[in-house]
Amino acid sequence: MTSEPAALQALAPDSVWIVIPAYNEERTIRDVAEAALALCLRVLVVDDGSSDSTAERLDGLPLTLLRHPSNQGKAASLRTGFRHALALGASCAVTLDGDGQHDPRDVARLLAVWRRQPSRLVIGARLHDRAQFPPLRYFGNRFACFWISWAAGHPIADSQSGFRVYSRALMEIAVGNRARSARFAFESEIIIAAARRGHPTLAVAIAGRYPADARPSHYRSVLDTMAIVAMVASRLLARGLYPQGLWRSLQRAPEMAPAAESALDAQR
Ligand SMILES: Nc1nc2c(ncn2[C@@H]2O[C@H](COP(=O)(O)OP(=O)(O)O)[C@@H](O)[C@H]2O)c(=O)[nH]1
Ligand SMILES: [Mg+2]
């Protein structure tokens, strides 16, 4: 077995997994997986019933590939990845998208922050830089942030980012019955479920990439946004509209980890 790449060994001597959900990502998945493998020995791709050559594109790479026989959505894929990582004793899982919108080199920055505050759900946040977003996605994300922050009871910098660090406790919440949403609503629901159990979010500023030739998003603007709104509404109703949550979420700006928290920043 090769030794842990030096960069992560310093930051993460124990069992970190990188989990990449992928649905029809034949154009990008190999580059993303190779970049992840350069950082971490334990890389897991969940191919969610892709109808293209996503799985074949990973041939020969020393990673774990799990496959769903049919498309089950991002939520199911994350749960599959977490179950596997938990069973193998993972201390945490870093999730990142398979379409190349997240830069795997930022993994070390997120982990450095998480190591200092391991009870937090660390999120790579992109909303600080409005220019990098297509306008509709930016306002949709801000809209979602307002409601999810209310239900979570603290302000959230980027509720829709899939670039996150999940501790074991958070993975257990994710695979249990505390977060039941399907598809994209799941990552919003897990923020709320985690906050209720003492794991608020902590954001790390990252660059997002929106290349002009990117494939269309799998996010269905109307249906997936409605699913998120319905999930948040049911959470708020169940808590009597949770006015303290609204108050707290409006009191301050979202908490961002200082850039200097990354031990690797100086080397990049
Ligand atoms: N496993 C799985 N992953 C999905 C599915 N839909 C999207 N994804 C993955 O989730 C990530 C984000 O999806 P994307 O369509 O890029 O959404 P956006 O970045 O929010 O526009 C990518 O890595 C996708 O491959 C799905 O049905 N199943
Ligand atoms: Mg994307």
Coordinates of N, CA, C and O and ligand atoms in Angstrom, one line a residue, residues 21-23 25 48 71 73-74 77 97-99 101 137 184 215 217-219, ligand 1:
P21 N -20.4 11.7 -5.5 CA -21.6 11.2 -6.2 C -21.5 11.6 -7.7 O -21.2 12.7 -8.0
A22 N -21.9 10.7 -8.5 CA -21.7 11.0 -10.0 C -22.9 10.4 -10.8 O -23.2 9.2 -10.6
Y23 N -23.5 11.3 -11.5 CA -24.6 10.8 -12.4 C -24.3 11.4 -13.8 O -24.3 12.6 -14.0
E25 N -21.4 11.7 -15.6 CA -20.3 12.7 -15.5 C -19.1 12.1 -16.3 O -17.9 12.3 -15.9
D48 N -24.4 6.6 -10.0 CA -25.9 6.5 -9.7 C -26.7 6.1 -10.9 O -27.5 6.8 -11.4
N71 N -30.9 5.1 -11.6 CA -30.7 6.4 -11.0 C -31.6 6.6 -9.7 O -32.8 6.5 -9.8
G73 N -30.8 9.3 -7.4 CA -30.7 10.7 -6.9 C -29.5 10.9 -6.0 O -28.9 9.9 -5.5
K74 N -29.1 12.1 -5.9 CA -27.9 12.5 -5.1 C -28.0 12.1 -3.7 O -27.0 11.6 -3.1
S77 N -27.2 8.5 -3.2 CA -25.8 8.2 -3.5 C -25.0 8.6 -2.3 O -24.0 7.9 -2.0
D97 N -18.5 17.3 -5.8 CA -19.3 17.0 -7.0 C -18.4 16.4 -8.1 O -17.2 16.7 -8.2
G98 N -19.0 15.5 -8.8 CA -18.3 14.8 -9.9 C -18.2 15.6 -11.2 O -17.6 15.1 -12.2
D99 N -18.8 16.8 -11.2 CA -18.8 17.5 -12.5 C -17.6 18.6 -12.6 O -17.6 19.3 -13.5
Q101 N -17.0 21.1 -10.6 CA -17.2 22.4 -10.2 C -16.5 22.7 -8.9 O -16.4 23.9 -8.5
R137 N -29.1 31.2 -10.5 CA -28.6 30.3 -9.4 C -28.3 31.1 -8.2 O -28.5 30.6 -7.1
F184 N -31.9 16.6 -4.2 CA -31.2 17.8 -3.7 C -31.7 18.3 -2.4 O -30.9 19.0 -1.7
R215 N -22.1 20.9 -18.6 CA -23.4 20.2 -18.9 C -24.5 20.9 -18.1 O -24.2 21.5 -17.1
S217 N -27.3 21.6 -15.5 CA -27.4 21.1 -14.1 C -28.5 20.0 -14.1 O -29.5 20.0 -14.8
H218 N -28.3 19.0 -13.2 CA -29.4 18.0 -12.9 C -30.4 18.6 -12.0 O -31.5 18.0 -11.8
Y219 N -30.1 19.8 -11.4 CA -31.1 20.4 -10.5 C -32.3 20.9 -11.3 O -32.1 21.7 -12.3
Ligands
LIG1 N1 -25.5 10.2 -7.6 C1 -26.2 11.2 -8.2 N2 -25.6 12.3 -8.3 C2 -26.2 13.3 -8.8 C3 -27.5 13.2 -9.3 N3 -27.9 14.3 -9.8 C4 -26.8 15.1 -9.6 N4 -25.8 14.4 -9.1 C5 -24.5 14.8 -8.7 O1 -24.6 15.9 -7.8 C6 -23.6 16.9 -8.2 C7 -24.3 18.2 -8.4 O2 -25.2 18.0 -9.5 P1 -25.4 19.2 -10.5 O3 -26.3 18.7 -11.6 O4 -24.0 19.6 -11.0 O5 -26.0 20.3 -9.7 P2 -25.6 21.8 -9.5 O6 -24.1 21.8 -9.4 O7 -26.2 22.3 -8.2 O8 -26.1 22.5 -10.7 C8 -22.8 16.3 -9.4 O9 -21.7 15.7 -8.9 C9 -23.8 15.3 -10.0 O10 -23.1 14.2 -10.6 C10 -28.2 12.0 -9.2 O11 -29.3 11.7 -9.6 N5 -27.5 11.0 -8.6

